[in-house]
PDB file of C-alpha atoms in Angstrom:
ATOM      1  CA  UNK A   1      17.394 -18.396 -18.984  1.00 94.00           C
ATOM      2  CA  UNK A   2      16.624 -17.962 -22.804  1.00 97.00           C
ATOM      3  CA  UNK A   3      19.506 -16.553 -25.329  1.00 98.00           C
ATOM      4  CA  UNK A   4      18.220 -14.667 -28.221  1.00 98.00           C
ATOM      5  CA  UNK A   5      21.213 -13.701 -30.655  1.00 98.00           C
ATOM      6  CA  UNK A   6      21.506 -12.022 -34.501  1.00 98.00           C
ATOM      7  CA  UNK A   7      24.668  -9.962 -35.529  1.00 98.00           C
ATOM      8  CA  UNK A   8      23.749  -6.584 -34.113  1.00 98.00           C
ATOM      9  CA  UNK A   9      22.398  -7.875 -30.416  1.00 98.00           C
ATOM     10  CA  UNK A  10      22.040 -10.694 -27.614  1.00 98.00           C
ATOM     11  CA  UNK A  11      19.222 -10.526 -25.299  1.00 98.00           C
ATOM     12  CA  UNK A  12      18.715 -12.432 -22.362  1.00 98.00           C
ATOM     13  CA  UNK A  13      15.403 -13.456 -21.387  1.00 98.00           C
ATOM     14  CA  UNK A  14      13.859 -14.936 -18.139  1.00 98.00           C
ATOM     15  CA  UNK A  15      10.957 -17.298 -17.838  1.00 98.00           C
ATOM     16  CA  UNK A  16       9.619 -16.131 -14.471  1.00 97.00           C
ATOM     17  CA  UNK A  17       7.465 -13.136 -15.498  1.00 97.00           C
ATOM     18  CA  UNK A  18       8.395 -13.810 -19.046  1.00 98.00           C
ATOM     19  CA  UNK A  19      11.125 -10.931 -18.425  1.00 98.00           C
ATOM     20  CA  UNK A  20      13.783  -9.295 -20.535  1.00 98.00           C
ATOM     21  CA  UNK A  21      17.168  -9.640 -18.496  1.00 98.00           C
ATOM     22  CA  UNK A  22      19.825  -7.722 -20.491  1.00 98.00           C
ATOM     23  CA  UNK A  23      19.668  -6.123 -24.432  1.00 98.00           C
ATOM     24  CA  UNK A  24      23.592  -6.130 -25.182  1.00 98.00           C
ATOM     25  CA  UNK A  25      25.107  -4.791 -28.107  1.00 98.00           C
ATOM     26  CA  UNK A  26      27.781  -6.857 -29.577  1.00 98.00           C
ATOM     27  CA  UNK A  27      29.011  -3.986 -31.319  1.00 97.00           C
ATOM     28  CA  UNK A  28      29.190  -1.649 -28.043  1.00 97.00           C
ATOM     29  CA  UNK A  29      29.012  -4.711 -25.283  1.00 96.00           C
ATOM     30  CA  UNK A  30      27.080  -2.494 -23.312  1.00 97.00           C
ATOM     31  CA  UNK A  31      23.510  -3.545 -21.582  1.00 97.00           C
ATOM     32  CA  UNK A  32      20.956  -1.523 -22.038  1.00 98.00           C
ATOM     33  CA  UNK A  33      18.944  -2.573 -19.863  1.00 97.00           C
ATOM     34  CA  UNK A  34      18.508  -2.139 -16.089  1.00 95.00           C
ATOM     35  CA  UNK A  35      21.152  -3.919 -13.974  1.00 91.00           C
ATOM     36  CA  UNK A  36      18.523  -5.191 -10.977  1.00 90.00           C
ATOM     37  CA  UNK A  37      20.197  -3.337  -8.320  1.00 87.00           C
ATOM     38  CA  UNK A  38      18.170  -4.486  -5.335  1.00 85.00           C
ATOM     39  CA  UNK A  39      18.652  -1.183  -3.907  1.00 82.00           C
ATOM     40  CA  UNK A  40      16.536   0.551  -6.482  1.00 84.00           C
ATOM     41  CA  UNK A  41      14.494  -2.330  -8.036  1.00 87.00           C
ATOM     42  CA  UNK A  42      15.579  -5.972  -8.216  1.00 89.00           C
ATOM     43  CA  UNK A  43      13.546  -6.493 -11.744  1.00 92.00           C
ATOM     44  CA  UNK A  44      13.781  -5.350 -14.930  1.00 94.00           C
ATOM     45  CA  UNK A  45      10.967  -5.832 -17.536  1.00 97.00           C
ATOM     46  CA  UNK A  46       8.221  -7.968 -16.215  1.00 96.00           C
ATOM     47  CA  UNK A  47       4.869  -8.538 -18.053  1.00 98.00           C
ATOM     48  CA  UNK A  48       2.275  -7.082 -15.802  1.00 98.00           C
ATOM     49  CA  UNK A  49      -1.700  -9.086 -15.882  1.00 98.00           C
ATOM     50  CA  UNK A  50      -4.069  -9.084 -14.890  1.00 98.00           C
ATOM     51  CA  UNK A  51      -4.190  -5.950 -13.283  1.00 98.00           C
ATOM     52  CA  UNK A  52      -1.421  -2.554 -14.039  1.00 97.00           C
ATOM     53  CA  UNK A  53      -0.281  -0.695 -10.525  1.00 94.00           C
ATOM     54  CA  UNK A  54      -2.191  -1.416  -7.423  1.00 95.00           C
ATOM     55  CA  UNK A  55      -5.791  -2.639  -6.807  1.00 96.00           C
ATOM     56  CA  UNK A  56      -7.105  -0.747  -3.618  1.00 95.00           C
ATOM     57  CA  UNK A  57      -5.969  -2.259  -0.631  1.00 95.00           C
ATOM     58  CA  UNK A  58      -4.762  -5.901  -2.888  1.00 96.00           C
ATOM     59  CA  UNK A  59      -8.414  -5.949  -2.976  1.00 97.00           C
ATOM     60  CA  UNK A  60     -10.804  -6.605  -6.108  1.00 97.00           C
ATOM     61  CA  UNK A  61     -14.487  -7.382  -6.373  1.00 97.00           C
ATOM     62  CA  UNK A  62     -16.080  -9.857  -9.548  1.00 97.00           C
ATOM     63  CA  UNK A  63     -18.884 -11.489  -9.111  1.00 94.00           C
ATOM     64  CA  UNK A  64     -19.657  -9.888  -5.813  1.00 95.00           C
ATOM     65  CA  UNK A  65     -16.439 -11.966  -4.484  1.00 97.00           C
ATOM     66  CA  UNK A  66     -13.409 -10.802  -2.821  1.00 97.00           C
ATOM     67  CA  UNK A  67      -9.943 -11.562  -4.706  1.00 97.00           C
ATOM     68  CA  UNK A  68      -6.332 -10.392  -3.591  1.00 97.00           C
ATOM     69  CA  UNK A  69      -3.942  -9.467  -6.098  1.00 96.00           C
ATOM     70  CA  UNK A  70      -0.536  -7.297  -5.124  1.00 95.00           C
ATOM     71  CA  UNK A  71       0.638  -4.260  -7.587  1.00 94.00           C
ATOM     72  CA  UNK A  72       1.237  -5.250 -11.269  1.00 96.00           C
ATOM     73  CA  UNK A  73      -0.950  -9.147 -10.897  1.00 96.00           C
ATOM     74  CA  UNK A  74       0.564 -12.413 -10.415  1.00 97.00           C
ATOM     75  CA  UNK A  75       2.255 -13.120 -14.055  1.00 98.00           C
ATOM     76  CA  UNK A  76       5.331 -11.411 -12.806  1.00 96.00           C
ATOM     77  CA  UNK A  77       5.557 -14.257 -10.540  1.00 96.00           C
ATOM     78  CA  UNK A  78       4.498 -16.888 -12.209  1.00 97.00           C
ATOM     79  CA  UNK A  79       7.044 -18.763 -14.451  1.00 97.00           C
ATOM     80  CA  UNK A  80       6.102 -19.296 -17.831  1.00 98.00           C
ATOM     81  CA  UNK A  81       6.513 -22.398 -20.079  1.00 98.00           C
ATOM     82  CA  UNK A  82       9.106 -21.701 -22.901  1.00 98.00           C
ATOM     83  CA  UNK A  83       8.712 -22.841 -26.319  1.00 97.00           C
ATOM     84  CA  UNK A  84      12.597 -21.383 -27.870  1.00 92.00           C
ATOM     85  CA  UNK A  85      11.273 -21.438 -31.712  1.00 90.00           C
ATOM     86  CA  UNK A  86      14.588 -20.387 -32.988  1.00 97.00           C
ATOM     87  CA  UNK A  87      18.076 -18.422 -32.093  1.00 97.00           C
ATOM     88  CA  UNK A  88      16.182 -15.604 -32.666  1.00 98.00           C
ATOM     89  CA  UNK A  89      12.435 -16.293 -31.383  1.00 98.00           C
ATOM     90  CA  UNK A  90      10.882 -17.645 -28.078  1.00 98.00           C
ATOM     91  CA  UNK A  91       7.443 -17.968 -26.888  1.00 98.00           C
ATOM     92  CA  UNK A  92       6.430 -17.834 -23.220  1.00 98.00           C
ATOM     93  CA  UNK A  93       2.921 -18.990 -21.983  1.00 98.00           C
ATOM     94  CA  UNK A  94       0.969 -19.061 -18.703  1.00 98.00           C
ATOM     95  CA  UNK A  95      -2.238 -20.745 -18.277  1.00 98.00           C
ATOM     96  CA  UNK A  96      -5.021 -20.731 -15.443  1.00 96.00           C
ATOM     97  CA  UNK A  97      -3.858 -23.091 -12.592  1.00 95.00           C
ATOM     98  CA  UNK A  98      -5.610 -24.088  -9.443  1.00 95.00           C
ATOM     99  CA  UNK A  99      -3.367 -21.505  -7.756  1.00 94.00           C
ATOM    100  CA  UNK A 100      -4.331 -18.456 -10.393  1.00 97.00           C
ATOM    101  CA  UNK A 101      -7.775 -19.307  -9.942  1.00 97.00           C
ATOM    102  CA  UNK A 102      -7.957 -18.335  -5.731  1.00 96.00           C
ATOM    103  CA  UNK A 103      -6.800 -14.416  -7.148  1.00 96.00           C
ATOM    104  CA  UNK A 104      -8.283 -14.286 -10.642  1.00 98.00           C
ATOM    105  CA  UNK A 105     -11.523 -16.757 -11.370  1.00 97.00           C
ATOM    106  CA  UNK A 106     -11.034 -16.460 -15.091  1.00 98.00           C
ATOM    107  CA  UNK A 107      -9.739 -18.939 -17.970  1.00 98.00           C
ATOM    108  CA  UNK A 108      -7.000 -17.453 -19.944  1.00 98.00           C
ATOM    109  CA  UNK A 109      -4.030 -18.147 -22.188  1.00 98.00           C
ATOM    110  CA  UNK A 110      -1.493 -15.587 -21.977  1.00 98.00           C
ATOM    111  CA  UNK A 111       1.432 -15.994 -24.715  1.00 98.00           C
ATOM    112  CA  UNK A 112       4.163 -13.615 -24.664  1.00 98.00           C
ATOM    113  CA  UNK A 113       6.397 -13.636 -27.650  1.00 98.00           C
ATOM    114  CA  UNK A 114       9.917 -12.208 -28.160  1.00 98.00           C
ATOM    115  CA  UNK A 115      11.309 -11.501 -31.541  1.00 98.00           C
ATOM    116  CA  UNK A 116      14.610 -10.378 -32.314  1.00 98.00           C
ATOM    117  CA  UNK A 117      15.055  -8.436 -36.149  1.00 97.00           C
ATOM    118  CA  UNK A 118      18.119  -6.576 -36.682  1.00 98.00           C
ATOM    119  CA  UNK A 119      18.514  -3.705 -33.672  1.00 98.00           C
ATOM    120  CA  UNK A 120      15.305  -4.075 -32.169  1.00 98.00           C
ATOM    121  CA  UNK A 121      13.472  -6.760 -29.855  1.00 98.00           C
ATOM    122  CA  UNK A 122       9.648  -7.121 -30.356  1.00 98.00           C
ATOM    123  CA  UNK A 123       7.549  -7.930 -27.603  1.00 98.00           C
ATOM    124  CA  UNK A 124       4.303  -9.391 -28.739  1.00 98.00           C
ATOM    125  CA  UNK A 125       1.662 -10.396 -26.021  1.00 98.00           C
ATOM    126  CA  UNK A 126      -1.469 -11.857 -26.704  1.00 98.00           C
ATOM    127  CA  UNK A 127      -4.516 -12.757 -24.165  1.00 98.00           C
ATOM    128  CA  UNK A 128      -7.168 -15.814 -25.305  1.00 98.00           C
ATOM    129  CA  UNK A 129     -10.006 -16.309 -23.626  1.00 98.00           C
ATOM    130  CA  UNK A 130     -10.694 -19.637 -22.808  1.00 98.00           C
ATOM    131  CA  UNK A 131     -13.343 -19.683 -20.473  1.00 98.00           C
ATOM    132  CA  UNK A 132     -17.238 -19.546 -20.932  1.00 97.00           C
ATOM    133  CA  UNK A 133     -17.559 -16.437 -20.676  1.00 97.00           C
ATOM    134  CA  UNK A 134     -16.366 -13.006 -20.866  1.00 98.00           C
ATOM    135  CA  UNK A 135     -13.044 -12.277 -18.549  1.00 98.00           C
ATOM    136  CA  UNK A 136     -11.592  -8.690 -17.827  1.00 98.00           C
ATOM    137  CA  UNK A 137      -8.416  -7.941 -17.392  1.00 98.00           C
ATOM    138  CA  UNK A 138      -5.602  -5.373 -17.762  1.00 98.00           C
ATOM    139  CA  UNK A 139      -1.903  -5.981 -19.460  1.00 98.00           C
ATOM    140  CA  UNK A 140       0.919  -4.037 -19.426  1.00 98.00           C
ATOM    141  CA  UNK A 141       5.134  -4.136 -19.997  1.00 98.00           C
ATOM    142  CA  UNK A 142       7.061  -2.921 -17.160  1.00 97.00           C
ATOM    143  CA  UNK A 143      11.125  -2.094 -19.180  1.00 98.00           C
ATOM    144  CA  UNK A 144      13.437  -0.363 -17.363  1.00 96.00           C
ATOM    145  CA  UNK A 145      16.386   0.904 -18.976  1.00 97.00           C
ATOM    146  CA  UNK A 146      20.276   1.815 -17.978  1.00 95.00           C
ATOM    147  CA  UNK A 147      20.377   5.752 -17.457  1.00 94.00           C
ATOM    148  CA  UNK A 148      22.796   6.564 -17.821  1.00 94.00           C
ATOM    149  CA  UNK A 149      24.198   3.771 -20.344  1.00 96.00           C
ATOM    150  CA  UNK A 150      27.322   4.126 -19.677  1.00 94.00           C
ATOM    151  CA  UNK A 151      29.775   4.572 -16.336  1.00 88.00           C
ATOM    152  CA  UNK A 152      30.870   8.214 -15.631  1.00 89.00           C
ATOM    153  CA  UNK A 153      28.064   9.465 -17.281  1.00 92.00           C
ATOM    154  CA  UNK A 154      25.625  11.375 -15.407  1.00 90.00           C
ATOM    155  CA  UNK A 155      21.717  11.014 -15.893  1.00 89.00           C
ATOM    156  CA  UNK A 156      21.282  14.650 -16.080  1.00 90.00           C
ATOM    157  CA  UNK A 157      22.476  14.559 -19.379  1.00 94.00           C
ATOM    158  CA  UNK A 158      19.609  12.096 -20.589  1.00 94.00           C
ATOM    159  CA  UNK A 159      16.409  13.505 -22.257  1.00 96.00           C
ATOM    160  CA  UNK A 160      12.995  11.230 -23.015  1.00 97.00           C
ATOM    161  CA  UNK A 161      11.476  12.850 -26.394  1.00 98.00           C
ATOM    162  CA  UNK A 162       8.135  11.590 -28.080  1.00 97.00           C
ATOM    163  CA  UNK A 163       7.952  11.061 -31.431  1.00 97.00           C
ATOM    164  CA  UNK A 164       5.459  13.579 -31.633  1.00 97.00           C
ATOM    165  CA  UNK A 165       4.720  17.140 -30.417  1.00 97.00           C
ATOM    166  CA  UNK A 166       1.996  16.327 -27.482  1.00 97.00           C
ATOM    167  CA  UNK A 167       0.133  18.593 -25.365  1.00 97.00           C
ATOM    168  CA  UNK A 168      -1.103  16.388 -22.115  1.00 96.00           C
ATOM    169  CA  UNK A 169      -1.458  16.087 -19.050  1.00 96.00           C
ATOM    170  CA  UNK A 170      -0.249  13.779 -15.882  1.00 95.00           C
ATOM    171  CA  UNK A 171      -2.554  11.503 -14.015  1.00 94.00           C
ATOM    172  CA  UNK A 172      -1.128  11.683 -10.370  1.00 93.00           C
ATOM    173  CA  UNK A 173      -0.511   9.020  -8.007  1.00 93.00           C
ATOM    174  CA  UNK A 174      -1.199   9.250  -4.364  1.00 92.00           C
ATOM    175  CA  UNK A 175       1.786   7.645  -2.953  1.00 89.00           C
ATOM    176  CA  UNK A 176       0.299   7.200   0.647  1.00 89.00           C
ATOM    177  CA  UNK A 177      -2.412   5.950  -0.708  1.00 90.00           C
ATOM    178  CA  UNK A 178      -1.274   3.801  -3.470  1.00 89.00           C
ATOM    179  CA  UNK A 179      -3.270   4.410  -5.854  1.00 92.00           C
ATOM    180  CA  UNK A 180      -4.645   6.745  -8.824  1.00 94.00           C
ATOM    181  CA  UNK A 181      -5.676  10.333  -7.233  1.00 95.00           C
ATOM    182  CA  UNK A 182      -8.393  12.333  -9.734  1.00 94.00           C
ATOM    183  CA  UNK A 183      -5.787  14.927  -9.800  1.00 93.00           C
ATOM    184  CA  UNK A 184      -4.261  15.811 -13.365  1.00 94.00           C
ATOM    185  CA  UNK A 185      -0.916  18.755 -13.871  1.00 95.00           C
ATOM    186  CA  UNK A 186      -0.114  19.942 -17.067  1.00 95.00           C
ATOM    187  CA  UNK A 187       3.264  18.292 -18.155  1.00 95.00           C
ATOM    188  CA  UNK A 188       3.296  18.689 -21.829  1.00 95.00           C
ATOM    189  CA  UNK A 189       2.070  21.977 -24.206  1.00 96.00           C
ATOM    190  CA  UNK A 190       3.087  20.989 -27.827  1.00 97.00           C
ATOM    191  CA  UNK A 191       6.696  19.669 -26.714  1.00 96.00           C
ATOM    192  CA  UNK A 192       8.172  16.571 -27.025  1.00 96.00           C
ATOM    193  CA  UNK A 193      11.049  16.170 -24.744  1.00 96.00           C
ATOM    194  CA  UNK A 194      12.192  16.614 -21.465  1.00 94.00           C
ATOM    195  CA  UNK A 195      15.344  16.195 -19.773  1.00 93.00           C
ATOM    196  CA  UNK A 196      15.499  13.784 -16.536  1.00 87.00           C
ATOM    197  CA  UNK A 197      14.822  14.816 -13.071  1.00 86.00           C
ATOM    198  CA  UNK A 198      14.194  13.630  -9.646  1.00 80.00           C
ATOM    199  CA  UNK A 199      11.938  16.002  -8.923  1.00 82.00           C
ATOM    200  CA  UNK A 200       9.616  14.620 -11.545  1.00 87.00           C
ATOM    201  CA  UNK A 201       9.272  11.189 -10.110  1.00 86.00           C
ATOM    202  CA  UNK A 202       8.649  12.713  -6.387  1.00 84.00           C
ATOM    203  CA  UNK A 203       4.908  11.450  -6.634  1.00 84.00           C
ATOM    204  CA  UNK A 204       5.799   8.298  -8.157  1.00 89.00           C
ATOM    205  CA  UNK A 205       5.547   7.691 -12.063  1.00 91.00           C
ATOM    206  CA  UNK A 206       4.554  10.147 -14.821  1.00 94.00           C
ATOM    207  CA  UNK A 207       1.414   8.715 -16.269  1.00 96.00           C
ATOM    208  CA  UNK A 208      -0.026   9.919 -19.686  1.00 96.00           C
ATOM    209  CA  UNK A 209      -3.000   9.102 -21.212  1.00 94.00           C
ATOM    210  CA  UNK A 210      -4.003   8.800 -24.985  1.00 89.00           C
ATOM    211  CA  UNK A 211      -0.339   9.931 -26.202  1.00 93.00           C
ATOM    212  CA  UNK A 212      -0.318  10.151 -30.218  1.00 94.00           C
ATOM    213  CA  UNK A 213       3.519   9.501 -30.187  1.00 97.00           C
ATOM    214  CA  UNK A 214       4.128   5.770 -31.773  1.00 97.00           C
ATOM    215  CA  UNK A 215       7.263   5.916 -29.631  1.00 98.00           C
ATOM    216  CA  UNK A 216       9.337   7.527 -27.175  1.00 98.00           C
ATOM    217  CA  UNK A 217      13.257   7.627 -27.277  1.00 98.00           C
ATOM    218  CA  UNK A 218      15.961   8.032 -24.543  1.00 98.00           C
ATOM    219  CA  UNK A 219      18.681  10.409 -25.542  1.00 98.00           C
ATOM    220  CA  UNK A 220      21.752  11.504 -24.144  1.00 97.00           C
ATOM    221  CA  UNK A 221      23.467  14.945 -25.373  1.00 96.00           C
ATOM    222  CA  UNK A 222      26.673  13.520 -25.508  1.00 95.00           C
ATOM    223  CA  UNK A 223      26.483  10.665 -28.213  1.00 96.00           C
ATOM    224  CA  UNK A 224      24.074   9.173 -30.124  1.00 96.00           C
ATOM    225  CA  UNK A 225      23.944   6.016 -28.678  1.00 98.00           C
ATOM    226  CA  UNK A 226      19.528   5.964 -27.863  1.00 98.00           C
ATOM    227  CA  UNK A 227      16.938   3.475 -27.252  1.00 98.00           C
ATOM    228  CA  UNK A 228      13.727   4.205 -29.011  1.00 98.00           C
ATOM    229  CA  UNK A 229      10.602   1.917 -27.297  1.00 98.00           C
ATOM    230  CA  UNK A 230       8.136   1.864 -29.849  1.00 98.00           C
ATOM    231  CA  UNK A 231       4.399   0.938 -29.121  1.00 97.00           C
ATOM    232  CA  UNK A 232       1.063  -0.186 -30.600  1.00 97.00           C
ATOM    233  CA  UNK A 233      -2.362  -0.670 -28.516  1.00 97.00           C
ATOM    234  CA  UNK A 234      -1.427   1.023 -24.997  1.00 97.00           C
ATOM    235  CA  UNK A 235      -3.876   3.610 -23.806  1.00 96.00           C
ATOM    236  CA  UNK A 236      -1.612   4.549 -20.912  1.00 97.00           C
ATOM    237  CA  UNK A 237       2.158   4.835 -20.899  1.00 97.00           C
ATOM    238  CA  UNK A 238       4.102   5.092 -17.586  1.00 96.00           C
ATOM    239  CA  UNK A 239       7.609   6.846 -17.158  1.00 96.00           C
ATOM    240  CA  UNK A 240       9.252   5.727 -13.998  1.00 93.00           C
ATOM    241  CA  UNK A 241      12.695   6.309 -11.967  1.00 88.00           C
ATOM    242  CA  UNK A 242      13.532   4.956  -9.055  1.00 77.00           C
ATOM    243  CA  UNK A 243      14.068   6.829  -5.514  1.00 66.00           C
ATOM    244  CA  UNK A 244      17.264   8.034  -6.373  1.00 63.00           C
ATOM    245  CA  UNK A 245      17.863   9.672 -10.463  1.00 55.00           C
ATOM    246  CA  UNK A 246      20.926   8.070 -11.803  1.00 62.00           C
ATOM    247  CA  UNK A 247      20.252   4.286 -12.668  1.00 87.00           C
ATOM    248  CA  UNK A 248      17.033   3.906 -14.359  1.00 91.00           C
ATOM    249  CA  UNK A 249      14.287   4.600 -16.555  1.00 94.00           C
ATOM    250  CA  UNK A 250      10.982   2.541 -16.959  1.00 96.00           C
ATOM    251  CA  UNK A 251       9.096   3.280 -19.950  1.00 97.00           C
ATOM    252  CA  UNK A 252       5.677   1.396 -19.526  1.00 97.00           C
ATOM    253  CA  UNK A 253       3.108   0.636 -21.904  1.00 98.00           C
ATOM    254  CA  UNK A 254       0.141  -0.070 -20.316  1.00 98.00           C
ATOM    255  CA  UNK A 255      -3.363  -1.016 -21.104  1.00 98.00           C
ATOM    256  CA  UNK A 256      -5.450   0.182 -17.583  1.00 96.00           C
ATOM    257  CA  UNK A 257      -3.694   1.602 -14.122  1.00 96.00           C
ATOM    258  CA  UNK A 258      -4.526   1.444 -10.379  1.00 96.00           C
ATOM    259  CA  UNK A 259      -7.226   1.848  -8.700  1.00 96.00           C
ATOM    260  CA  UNK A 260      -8.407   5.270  -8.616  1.00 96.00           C
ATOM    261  CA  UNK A 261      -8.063   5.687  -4.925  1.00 96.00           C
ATOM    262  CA  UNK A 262     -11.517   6.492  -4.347  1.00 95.00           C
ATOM    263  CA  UNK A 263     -12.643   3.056  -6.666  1.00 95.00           C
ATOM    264  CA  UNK A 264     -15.279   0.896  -4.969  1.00 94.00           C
ATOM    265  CA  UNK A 265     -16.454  -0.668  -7.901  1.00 95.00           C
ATOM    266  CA  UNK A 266     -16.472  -4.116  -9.436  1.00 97.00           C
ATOM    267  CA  UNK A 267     -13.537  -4.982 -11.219  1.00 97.00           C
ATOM    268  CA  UNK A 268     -14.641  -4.968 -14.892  1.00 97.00           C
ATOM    269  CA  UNK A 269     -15.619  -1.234 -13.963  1.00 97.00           C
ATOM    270  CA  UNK A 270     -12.056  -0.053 -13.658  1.00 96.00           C
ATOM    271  CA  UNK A 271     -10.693   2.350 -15.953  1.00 94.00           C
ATOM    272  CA  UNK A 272      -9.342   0.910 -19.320  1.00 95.00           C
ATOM    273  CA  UNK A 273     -10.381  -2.672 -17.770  1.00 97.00           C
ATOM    274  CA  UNK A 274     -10.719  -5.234 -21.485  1.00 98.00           C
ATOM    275  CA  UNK A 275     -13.662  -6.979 -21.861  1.00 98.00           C
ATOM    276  CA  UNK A 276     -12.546 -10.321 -24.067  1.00 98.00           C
ATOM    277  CA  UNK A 277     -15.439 -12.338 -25.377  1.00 98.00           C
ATOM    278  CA  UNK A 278     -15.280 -16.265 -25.326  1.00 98.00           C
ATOM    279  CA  UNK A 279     -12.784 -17.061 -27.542  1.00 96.00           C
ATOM    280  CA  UNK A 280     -11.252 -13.994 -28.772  1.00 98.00           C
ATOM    281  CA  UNK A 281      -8.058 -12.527 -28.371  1.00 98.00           C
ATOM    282  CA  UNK A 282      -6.972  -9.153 -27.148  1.00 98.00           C
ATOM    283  CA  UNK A 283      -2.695  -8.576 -28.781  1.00 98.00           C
ATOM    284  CA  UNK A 284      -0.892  -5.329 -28.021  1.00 98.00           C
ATOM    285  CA  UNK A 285       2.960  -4.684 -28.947  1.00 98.00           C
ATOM    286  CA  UNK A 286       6.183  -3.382 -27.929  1.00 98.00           C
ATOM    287  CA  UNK A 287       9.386  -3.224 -28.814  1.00 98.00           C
ATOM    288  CA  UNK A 288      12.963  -2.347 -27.993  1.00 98.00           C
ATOM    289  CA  UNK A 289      15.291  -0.237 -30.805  1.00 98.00           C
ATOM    290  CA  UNK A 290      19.224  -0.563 -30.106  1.00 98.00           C
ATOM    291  CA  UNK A 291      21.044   2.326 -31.501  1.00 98.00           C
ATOM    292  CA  UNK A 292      24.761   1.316 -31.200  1.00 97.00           C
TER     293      UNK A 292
END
């Protein structure tokens, strides 16, 4: 486990999956983050690569060759090495290993860095190519947050509002299927909040697509204690409760999704799928605001 510590927060850190554990506030002592009730979900902010939700039956195609991957890739699982630059910073990296290679056939450096600056954690990832050749991939984060934050609260009282007014729509997930139906629903028409419900989550997350909010924040309406999960160079952003409303709340930046449950193509041909030349690197950004 990695500490990260300034005079506002301490933030635990995990380097399987390169995951944030616990965001506490040493003003409030509260965690903000997820407990990891197995009964709900036993993680709590994974990095997900090189694929986002589910490939179609663990099943992808490059080169012509079959490769098996389960939902959200293998970094999740993988630990990463840790390079702790400072009470405040760490790096995680994973390479391409002999065991990578049998799912994914690409070279890659993927560093994951965590930065801690007053209230808020920055999560900076960044994928190098370090093969001959082009590789594809997806990337995403996977933070789940305490709702409510506090005991003898209920989650009913919690509200997720974008930074801006958006009018979009909701990709839908087949949930027997696994995977990305072509079926959109109107969820937003100029708003930019909306309160916490079950019955929203019944098909699995809410996915949006091309949001022009730089952030969305989780309110309650009885205090101002809020996160506010701030991103830069998602296409995608997931919101995600588990079975039962009154634990959780993922808020995922993602770059890609599942399969489209119809998808038969190769994988470089899925949705949102980055194409990296030979030495270049592909960095997107998140990060975690603390309001005490």
């Amino acid at each position: 486990m990695v500490e990260l510590s300034n005079d506002l927060l301490t933030v635990s850190l995990h380097p399987k999956g390169a995951e944030i554990i616990s965001i506490k506030g040493k003003k409030d002592q509260l965690n903000y983050m997820w407990r990891r009730d197995a009964s709900q979900w036993a993680n709590s902010a994974p990095i997900l690569f090189p694929i986002v939700g589910a490939l179609k039956n663990d099943t992808c195609v490059i080169n012509g060759k079959e490769y098996h991957m389960t939902q959200h890739g293998f970094a999740r699982h993988n630990e990463f090495e840790t390079n702790q630059v400072s009470d405040t910073e760490v790096i995680f990296s994973l390479k391409s290993n002999d065991e990578i290679i049998k799912q994914y056939p690409f070279l890659f450096e993927l560093n994951v860095t965590y930065r801690l600056v007053e209230n808020k954690l920055t999560c900076h990832i960044k994928v190098k190519n370090t093969d001959h050749q082009p590789i594809y991939f997806q990337v995403g984060g996977h933070p789940a947050f305490a709702c409510p934050f506090m005991e003898n609260e209920s989650s009913n009282d919690y509200y997720l509002e974008f930074s801006e007014n958006e009018t979009r729509n909701r990709k839908i997930i087949d949930v027997e299927k696994r995977g990305m139906s072509r079926v959109e629903k109107p969820f937003l028409d100029n708003e930019k909040r909306f309160f916490v419900r079950q019955e929203l989550f019944n098909t699995d997350a809410i996915v949006i697509k091309k949001f022009k909010s730089e952030n969305i924040a989780l309110k309650s309406l009885n205090h101002d204690k809020s996160i506010v999960f701030h991103m830069n160079g998602f296409d995608h952003v997931g919101l995600w409760a588990a079975k039962h409303v009154g634990g959780l709340i993922a808020i995922e930046p993602w770059v890609g999704h599942a399969d489209y449950t119809d998808f038969n193509g190769e994988f470089k041909e899925k949705e949102s799928c980055v194409e990296l030349p030979v030495g270049k690197n592909f960095e997107v950004e998140f990060a975690v605001e603390i309001n005490q």
